[in-house]
Amino acid sequence: ALPGALTIQNAAQLASLDGLENITTIGKNDAGKSIRLWEMPALQSLSGLRGLAGALPGALTVQNAAQLASLDGLENITTIGKDDDGDSIWLFQMPALQSLSGLRGLAGALPGALTIQNAAQLAALDGLENITTIGKNFAGNSICLFQMPALQSLSGLRGLAGALPGALLIVNVAQLASLDGLENITSIGKNGAGIGIRLEQMPSLQSLSGLRGL
């Protein structure tokens, strides 16, 4: 067990996390983050974290990991908490990311927000199917999908049911033709700006029938 958080930042040449295989649990820091990997342009694999199993009490945040194509290595994590900003999963500036299947072990409630931004190659959200509820962050947003030009499907969110407490924001997602996958959401809250649903710069969007559960 690692009772505190794992934080690695500005490690420009670190390509893998090999050496951490025998860590089975990770705690969180004072900001509520469990895994924080920032400014790691050479990182290609999370397989060094494959020993992790069960609950991750804090947030998972990965930012500026330009070569990381997948989250493989996190398959045995079953729940993720949230940080003090109210975020549970924060993936930002990951242009090589092609798959979320490494999160397929997650099931049940995600207490904080899901944010994915600047993931140019991510075509689907497969791996999140067993998440049933999503919370919201300090800004009042529940789901934020920004600058994802390859995203073609939200079916990976089909496990969501009931209330979404915060806003749904989808911006600059050029290939997404429908919101199918959100059918079982029955209500959507609002963020601090008073916005409940924001759909912007979506030239392929042809249908809102995925919101028919509202």
PDB file of C-alpha atoms in Angstrom:
ATOM      1  CA  ALA A   1       0.000   0.000   0.000  1.00  0.00           C
ATOM      2  CA  LEU A   2       0.990   3.567  -0.748  1.00  0.00           C
ATOM      3  CA  PRO A   3      -0.979   5.540   1.863  1.00  0.00           C
ATOM      4  CA  GLY A   4      -0.610   8.867   0.078  1.00  0.00           C
ATOM      5  CA  ALA A   5      -0.911  10.088  -3.497  1.00  0.00           C
ATOM      6  CA  LEU A   6       1.305   9.289  -6.455  1.00  0.00           C
ATOM      7  CA  THR A   7       2.366  12.565  -8.097  1.00  0.00           C
ATOM      8  CA  ILE A   8       4.825  12.809 -10.982  1.00  0.00           C
ATOM      9  CA  GLN A   9       5.240  16.115 -12.785  1.00  0.00           C
ATOM     10  CA  ASN A  10       7.674  17.536 -15.343  1.00  0.00           C
ATOM     11  CA  ALA A  11       9.448  14.233 -15.984  1.00  0.00           C
ATOM     12  CA  ALA A  12      10.205  14.769 -19.638  1.00  0.00           C
ATOM     13  CA  GLN A  13      12.039  11.507 -20.322  1.00  0.00           C
ATOM     14  CA  LEU A  14      10.085   9.032 -18.202  1.00  0.00           C
ATOM     15  CA  ALA A  15       8.487   6.572 -20.637  1.00  0.00           C
ATOM     16  CA  SER A  16       6.966   4.089 -18.181  1.00  0.00           C
ATOM     17  CA  LEU A  17       6.043   3.553 -14.561  1.00  0.00           C
ATOM     18  CA  ASP A  18       7.824   0.220 -14.312  1.00  0.00           C
ATOM     19  CA  GLY A  19       8.981  -0.342 -10.769  1.00  0.00           C
ATOM     20  CA  LEU A  20       5.590   0.338  -9.181  1.00  0.00           C
ATOM     21  CA  GLU A  21       4.050  -3.054 -10.075  1.00  0.00           C
ATOM     22  CA  ASN A  22       3.818  -4.265  -6.492  1.00  0.00           C
ATOM     23  CA  ILE A  23       1.819  -1.303  -5.198  1.00  0.00           C
ATOM     24  CA  THR A  24      -1.730  -2.550  -4.645  1.00  0.00           C
ATOM     25  CA  THR A  25      -3.449   0.549  -3.254  1.00  0.00           C
ATOM     26  CA  ILE A  26      -2.845   4.299  -3.382  1.00  0.00           C
ATOM     27  CA  GLY A  27      -4.247   6.901  -0.997  1.00  0.00           C
ATOM     28  CA  LYS A  28      -4.781  10.582  -1.747  1.00  0.00           C
ATOM     29  CA  ASN A  29      -3.192  13.931  -1.005  1.00  0.00           C
ATOM     30  CA  ASP A  30      -4.595  16.942   0.807  1.00  0.00           C
ATOM     31  CA  ALA A  31      -6.194  18.131  -2.443  1.00  0.00           C
ATOM     32  CA  GLY A  32      -8.026  14.835  -2.865  1.00  0.00           C
ATOM     33  CA  LYS A  33      -5.928  13.508  -5.745  1.00  0.00           C
ATOM     34  CA  SER A  34      -4.735   9.901  -5.821  1.00  0.00           C
ATOM     35  CA  ILE A  35      -2.847   9.743  -9.126  1.00  0.00           C
ATOM     36  CA  ARG A  36      -1.501  12.943 -10.675  1.00  0.00           C
ATOM     37  CA  LEU A  37       0.644  12.606 -13.787  1.00  0.00           C
ATOM     38  CA  TRP A  38       1.408  15.983 -15.380  1.00  0.00           C
ATOM     39  CA  GLU A  39       3.803  17.199 -18.075  1.00  0.00           C
ATOM     40  CA  MET A  40       5.148  13.778 -19.033  1.00  0.00           C
ATOM     41  CA  PRO A  41       5.648  13.966 -22.814  1.00  0.00           C
ATOM     42  CA  ALA A  42       7.540  10.661 -23.065  1.00  0.00           C
ATOM     43  CA  LEU A  43       5.115   8.528 -21.044  1.00  0.00           C
ATOM     44  CA  GLN A  44       3.864   5.635 -23.156  1.00  0.00           C
ATOM     45  CA  SER A  45       2.451   3.184 -20.623  1.00  0.00           C
ATOM     46  CA  LEU A  46       0.683   2.914 -17.271  1.00  0.00           C
ATOM     47  CA  SER A  47       1.331  -0.827 -17.053  1.00  0.00           C
ATOM     48  CA  GLY A  48       3.567  -0.200 -14.054  1.00  0.00           C
ATOM     49  CA  LEU A  49       0.365   0.448 -12.083  1.00  0.00           C
ATOM     50  CA  ARG A  50      -1.171  -2.933 -12.942  1.00  0.00           C
ATOM     51  CA  GLY A  51      -0.904  -4.084  -9.338  1.00  0.00           C
ATOM     52  CA  LEU A  52      -3.508  -1.541  -8.239  1.00  0.00           C
ATOM     53  CA  ALA A  53      -6.842  -3.076  -7.323  1.00  0.00           C
ATOM     54  CA  GLY A  54     -10.045  -1.944  -5.670  1.00  0.00           C
ATOM     55  CA  ALA A  55     -10.819   1.615  -4.666  1.00  0.00           C
ATOM     56  CA  LEU A  56      -8.846   4.686  -5.622  1.00  0.00           C
ATOM     57  CA  PRO A  57      -9.996   7.130  -2.926  1.00  0.00           C
ATOM     58  CA  GLY A  58      -9.079  10.306  -4.795  1.00  0.00           C
ATOM     59  CA  ALA A  59      -9.102  11.645  -8.332  1.00  0.00           C
ATOM     60  CA  LEU A  60      -7.244  10.384 -11.390  1.00  0.00           C
ATOM     61  CA  THR A  61      -5.656  13.314 -13.255  1.00  0.00           C
ATOM     62  CA  VAL A  62      -3.446  12.941 -16.322  1.00  0.00           C
ATOM     63  CA  GLN A  63      -2.350  16.055 -18.183  1.00  0.00           C
ATOM     64  CA  ASN A  64       0.081  16.727 -21.021  1.00  0.00           C
ATOM     65  CA  ALA A  65       0.994  13.097 -21.659  1.00  0.00           C
ATOM     66  CA  ALA A  66       1.470  13.414 -25.394  1.00  0.00           C
ATOM     67  CA  GLN A  67       2.430   9.812 -26.187  1.00  0.00           C
ATOM     68  CA  LEU A  68       0.082   7.909 -23.884  1.00  0.00           C
ATOM     69  CA  ALA A  69      -2.298   5.917 -26.110  1.00  0.00           C
ATOM     70  CA  SER A  70      -4.218   4.001 -23.450  1.00  0.00           C
ATOM     71  CA  LEU A  71      -4.899   3.708 -19.742  1.00  0.00           C
ATOM     72  CA  ASP A  72      -4.077   0.013 -19.696  1.00  0.00           C
ATOM     73  CA  GLY A  73      -2.730  -0.910 -16.290  1.00  0.00           C
ATOM     74  CA  LEU A  74      -5.684   0.520 -14.363  1.00  0.00           C
ATOM     75  CA  GLU A  75      -8.112  -2.327 -15.189  1.00  0.00           C
ATOM     76  CA  ASN A  76      -8.449  -3.576 -11.619  1.00  0.00           C
ATOM     77  CA  ILE A  77      -9.464  -0.233 -10.142  1.00  0.00           C
ATOM     78  CA  THR A  78     -13.165  -0.524  -9.313  1.00  0.00           C
ATOM     79  CA  THR A  79     -13.982   2.944  -7.961  1.00  0.00           C
ATOM     80  CA  ILE A  80     -12.461   6.415  -8.169  1.00  0.00           C
ATOM     81  CA  GLY A  81     -13.111   9.192  -5.659  1.00  0.00           C
ATOM     82  CA  LYS A  82     -12.934  12.909  -6.299  1.00  0.00           C
ATOM     83  CA  ASP A  83     -10.610  15.787  -5.516  1.00  0.00           C
ATOM     84  CA  ASP A  84     -11.312  19.085  -3.799  1.00  0.00           C
ATOM     85  CA  ASP A  85     -12.309  20.594  -7.143  1.00  0.00           C
ATOM     86  CA  GLY A  86     -14.993  17.936  -7.471  1.00  0.00           C
ATOM     87  CA  ASP A  87     -13.273  16.123 -10.345  1.00  0.00           C
ATOM     88  CA  SER A  88     -13.005  12.338 -10.458  1.00  0.00           C
ATOM     89  CA  ILE A  89     -11.421  11.753 -13.875  1.00  0.00           C
ATOM     90  CA  TRP A  90      -9.481  14.572 -15.543  1.00  0.00           C
ATOM     91  CA  LEU A  91      -7.749  13.779 -18.842  1.00  0.00           C
ATOM     92  CA  PHE A  92      -6.283  16.845 -20.539  1.00  0.00           C
ATOM     93  CA  GLN A  93      -4.015  17.369 -23.555  1.00  0.00           C
ATOM     94  CA  MET A  94      -3.570  13.720 -24.463  1.00  0.00           C
ATOM     95  CA  PRO A  95      -3.345  13.793 -28.265  1.00  0.00           C
ATOM     96  CA  ALA A  96      -2.340  10.120 -28.602  1.00  0.00           C
ATOM     97  CA  LEU A  97      -5.089   8.686 -26.382  1.00  0.00           C
ATOM     98  CA  GLN A  98      -7.074   6.107 -28.334  1.00  0.00           C
ATOM     99  CA  SER A  99      -8.804   4.040 -25.658  1.00  0.00           C
ATOM    100  CA  LEU A 100     -10.362   4.231 -22.194  1.00  0.00           C
ATOM    101  CA  SER A 101     -10.632   0.446 -21.894  1.00  0.00           C
ATOM    102  CA  GLY A 102      -8.123   0.546 -19.056  1.00  0.00           C
ATOM    103  CA  LEU A 103     -10.950   1.961 -16.922  1.00  0.00           C
ATOM    104  CA  ARG A 104     -13.296  -0.954 -17.635  1.00  0.00           C
ATOM    105  CA  GLY A 105     -13.108  -2.150 -14.038  1.00  0.00           C
ATOM    106  CA  LEU A 106     -14.954   0.951 -12.822  1.00  0.00           C
ATOM    107  CA  ALA A 107     -18.492   0.242 -11.679  1.00  0.00           C
ATOM    108  CA  GLY A 108     -21.208   2.151  -9.876  1.00  0.00           C
ATOM    109  CA  ALA A 109     -20.956   5.782  -8.849  1.00  0.00           C
ATOM    110  CA  LEU A 110     -18.337   8.249  -9.988  1.00  0.00           C
ATOM    111  CA  PRO A 111     -18.683  10.898  -7.268  1.00  0.00           C
ATOM    112  CA  GLY A 112     -17.080  13.740  -9.198  1.00  0.00           C
ATOM    113  CA  ALA A 113     -17.027  15.071 -12.743  1.00  0.00           C
ATOM    114  CA  LEU A 114     -15.743  13.409 -15.900  1.00  0.00           C
ATOM    115  CA  THR A 115     -13.586  15.772 -17.965  1.00  0.00           C
ATOM    116  CA  ILE A 116     -11.807  14.873 -21.191  1.00  0.00           C
ATOM    117  CA  GLN A 117     -10.216  17.674 -23.191  1.00  0.00           C
ATOM    118  CA  ASN A 118      -7.870  17.816 -26.176  1.00  0.00           C
ATOM    119  CA  ALA A 119      -7.932  14.086 -26.914  1.00  0.00           C
ATOM    120  CA  ALA A 120      -7.633  14.238 -30.688  1.00  0.00           C
ATOM    121  CA  GLN A 121      -7.649  10.497 -31.424  1.00  0.00           C
ATOM    122  CA  LEU A 122     -10.215   9.212 -28.926  1.00  0.00           C
ATOM    123  CA  ALA A 123     -13.145   7.883 -30.977  1.00  0.00           C
ATOM    124  CA  ALA A 124     -15.226   6.236 -28.221  1.00  0.00           C
ATOM    125  CA  LEU A 125     -15.747   6.196 -24.473  1.00  0.00           C
ATOM    126  CA  ASP A 126     -15.769   2.407 -24.242  1.00  0.00           C
ATOM    127  CA  GLY A 127     -14.517   1.360 -20.830  1.00  0.00           C
ATOM    128  CA  LEU A 128     -16.945   3.522 -18.864  1.00  0.00           C
ATOM    129  CA  GLU A 129     -20.033   1.322 -19.470  1.00  0.00           C
ATOM    130  CA  ASN A 130     -20.441   0.234 -15.863  1.00  0.00           C
ATOM    131  CA  ILE A 131     -20.475   3.725 -14.372  1.00  0.00           C
ATOM    132  CA  THR A 132     -24.067   4.359 -13.289  1.00  0.00           C
ATOM    133  CA  THR A 133     -23.911   7.905 -11.893  1.00  0.00           C
ATOM    134  CA  ILE A 134     -21.580  10.891 -12.255  1.00  0.00           C
ATOM    135  CA  GLY A 135     -21.297  13.761  -9.773  1.00  0.00           C
ATOM    136  CA  LYS A 136     -20.222  17.312 -10.516  1.00  0.00           C
ATOM    137  CA  ASN A 137     -17.216  19.571  -9.990  1.00  0.00           C
ATOM    138  CA  PHE A 138     -16.902  22.910  -8.231  1.00  0.00           C
ATOM    139  CA  ALA A 139     -18.007  24.701 -11.411  1.00  0.00           C
ATOM    140  CA  GLY A 140     -21.187  22.658 -11.454  1.00  0.00           C
ATOM    141  CA  ASN A 141     -20.280  20.515 -14.476  1.00  0.00           C
ATOM    142  CA  SER A 142     -20.825  16.754 -14.591  1.00  0.00           C
ATOM    143  CA  ILE A 143     -19.610  15.759 -18.062  1.00  0.00           C
ATOM    144  CA  CYS A 144     -17.154  17.906 -20.043  1.00  0.00           C
ATOM    145  CA  LEU A 145     -16.027  16.702 -23.464  1.00  0.00           C
ATOM    146  CA  PHE A 146     -13.950  19.372 -25.219  1.00  0.00           C
ATOM    147  CA  GLN A 147     -11.805  19.367 -28.362  1.00  0.00           C
ATOM    148  CA  MET A 148     -12.333  15.740 -29.309  1.00  0.00           C
ATOM    149  CA  PRO A 149     -12.411  15.764 -33.121  1.00  0.00           C
ATOM    150  CA  ALA A 150     -12.379  11.953 -33.485  1.00  0.00           C
ATOM    151  CA  LEU A 151     -15.187  11.179 -31.015  1.00  0.00           C
ATOM    152  CA  GLN A 152     -17.964   9.294 -32.802  1.00  0.00           C
ATOM    153  CA  SER A 153     -19.972   7.727 -29.984  1.00  0.00           C
ATOM    154  CA  LEU A 154     -21.169   8.273 -26.416  1.00  0.00           C
ATOM    155  CA  SER A 155     -22.288   4.643 -26.068  1.00  0.00           C
ATOM    156  CA  GLY A 156     -19.615   4.118 -23.433  1.00  0.00           C
ATOM    157  CA  LEU A 157     -21.830   6.188 -21.107  1.00  0.00           C
ATOM    158  CA  ARG A 158     -24.871   3.948 -21.591  1.00  0.00           C
ATOM    159  CA  GLY A 159     -24.705   2.736 -17.995  1.00  0.00           C
ATOM    160  CA  LEU A 160     -25.633   6.201 -16.702  1.00  0.00           C
ATOM    161  CA  ALA A 161     -29.142   6.348 -15.287  1.00  0.00           C
ATOM    162  CA  GLY A 162     -31.187   8.814 -13.287  1.00  0.00           C
ATOM    163  CA  ALA A 163     -30.043  12.300 -12.370  1.00  0.00           C
ATOM    164  CA  LEU A 164     -26.976  14.073 -13.689  1.00  0.00           C
ATOM    165  CA  PRO A 165     -26.489  16.707 -10.971  1.00  0.00           C
ATOM    166  CA  GLY A 166     -24.408  19.107 -13.038  1.00  0.00           C
ATOM    167  CA  ALA A 167     -24.183  20.383 -16.591  1.00  0.00           C
ATOM    168  CA  LEU A 168     -23.520  18.418 -19.772  1.00  0.00           C
ATOM    169  CA  LEU A 169     -20.948  20.243 -21.926  1.00  0.00           C
ATOM    170  CA  ILE A 170     -19.857  18.989 -25.353  1.00  0.00           C
ATOM    171  CA  VAL A 171     -17.797  21.443 -27.379  1.00  0.00           C
ATOM    172  CA  ASN A 172     -15.796  21.109 -30.592  1.00  0.00           C
ATOM    173  CA  VAL A 173     -16.605  17.455 -31.272  1.00  0.00           C
ATOM    174  CA  ALA A 174     -16.713  17.421 -35.042  1.00  0.00           C
ATOM    175  CA  GLN A 175     -17.695  13.800 -35.798  1.00  0.00           C
ATOM    176  CA  LEU A 176     -20.339  13.126 -33.153  1.00  0.00           C
ATOM    177  CA  ALA A 177     -23.670  12.578 -34.931  1.00  0.00           C
ATOM    178  CA  SER A 178     -25.878  11.699 -31.962  1.00  0.00           C
ATOM    179  CA  LEU A 179     -26.077  11.658 -28.175  1.00  0.00           C
ATOM    180  CA  ASP A 180     -27.052   7.995 -28.069  1.00  0.00           C
ATOM    181  CA  GLY A 181     -25.819   6.489 -24.843  1.00  0.00           C
ATOM    182  CA  LEU A 182     -27.437   9.087 -22.593  1.00  0.00           C
ATOM    183  CA  GLU A 183     -31.003   7.735 -22.910  1.00  0.00           C
ATOM    184  CA  ASN A 184     -31.357   6.711 -19.286  1.00  0.00           C
ATOM    185  CA  ILE A 185     -30.468  10.102 -17.839  1.00  0.00           C
ATOM    186  CA  THR A 186     -33.709  11.536 -16.482  1.00  0.00           C
ATOM    187  CA  SER A 187     -32.600  14.986 -15.321  1.00  0.00           C
ATOM    188  CA  ILE A 188     -29.658  17.337 -15.802  1.00  0.00           C
ATOM    189  CA  GLY A 189     -28.627  20.051 -13.363  1.00  0.00           C
ATOM    190  CA  LYS A 190     -26.840  23.294 -14.108  1.00  0.00           C
ATOM    191  CA  ASN A 191     -23.434  24.833 -13.606  1.00  0.00           C
ATOM    192  CA  GLY A 192     -22.379  28.075 -12.001  1.00  0.00           C
ATOM    193  CA  ALA A 193     -23.108  29.959 -15.207  1.00  0.00           C
ATOM    194  CA  GLY A 194     -26.665  28.673 -15.216  1.00  0.00           C
ATOM    195  CA  ILE A 195     -26.072  26.316 -18.140  1.00  0.00           C
ATOM    196  CA  GLY A 196     -27.605  22.838 -18.142  1.00  0.00           C
ATOM    197  CA  ILE A 197     -26.766  21.593 -21.627  1.00  0.00           C
ATOM    198  CA  ARG A 198     -24.143  23.172 -23.890  1.00  0.00           C
ATOM    199  CA  LEU A 199     -23.627  21.716 -27.357  1.00  0.00           C
ATOM    200  CA  GLU A 200     -21.283  23.812 -29.467  1.00  0.00           C
ATOM    201  CA  GLN A 201     -19.206  23.352 -32.619  1.00  0.00           C
ATOM    202  CA  MET A 202     -20.731  19.990 -33.484  1.00  0.00           C
ATOM    203  CA  PRO A 203     -21.105  20.076 -37.274  1.00  0.00           C
ATOM    204  CA  SER A 204     -22.058  16.377 -37.573  1.00  0.00           C
ATOM    205  CA  LEU A 205     -24.777  16.357 -34.905  1.00  0.00           C
ATOM    206  CA  GLN A 206     -28.013  15.054 -36.449  1.00  0.00           C
ATOM    207  CA  SER A 207     -30.107  13.993 -33.474  1.00  0.00           C
ATOM    208  CA  LEU A 208     -30.870  14.780 -29.845  1.00  0.00           C
ATOM    209  CA  SER A 209     -32.867  11.583 -29.328  1.00  0.00           C
ATOM    210  CA  GLY A 210     -30.230  10.399 -26.876  1.00  0.00           C
ATOM    211  CA  LEU A 211     -31.722  12.909 -24.434  1.00  0.00           C
ATOM    212  CA  ARG A 212     -35.223  11.487 -24.676  1.00  0.00           C
ATOM    213  CA  GLY A 213     -35.095  10.266 -21.067  1.00  0.00           C
ATOM    214  CA  LEU A 214     -35.175  13.834 -19.767  1.00  0.00           C
TER     215      LEU A 214
END
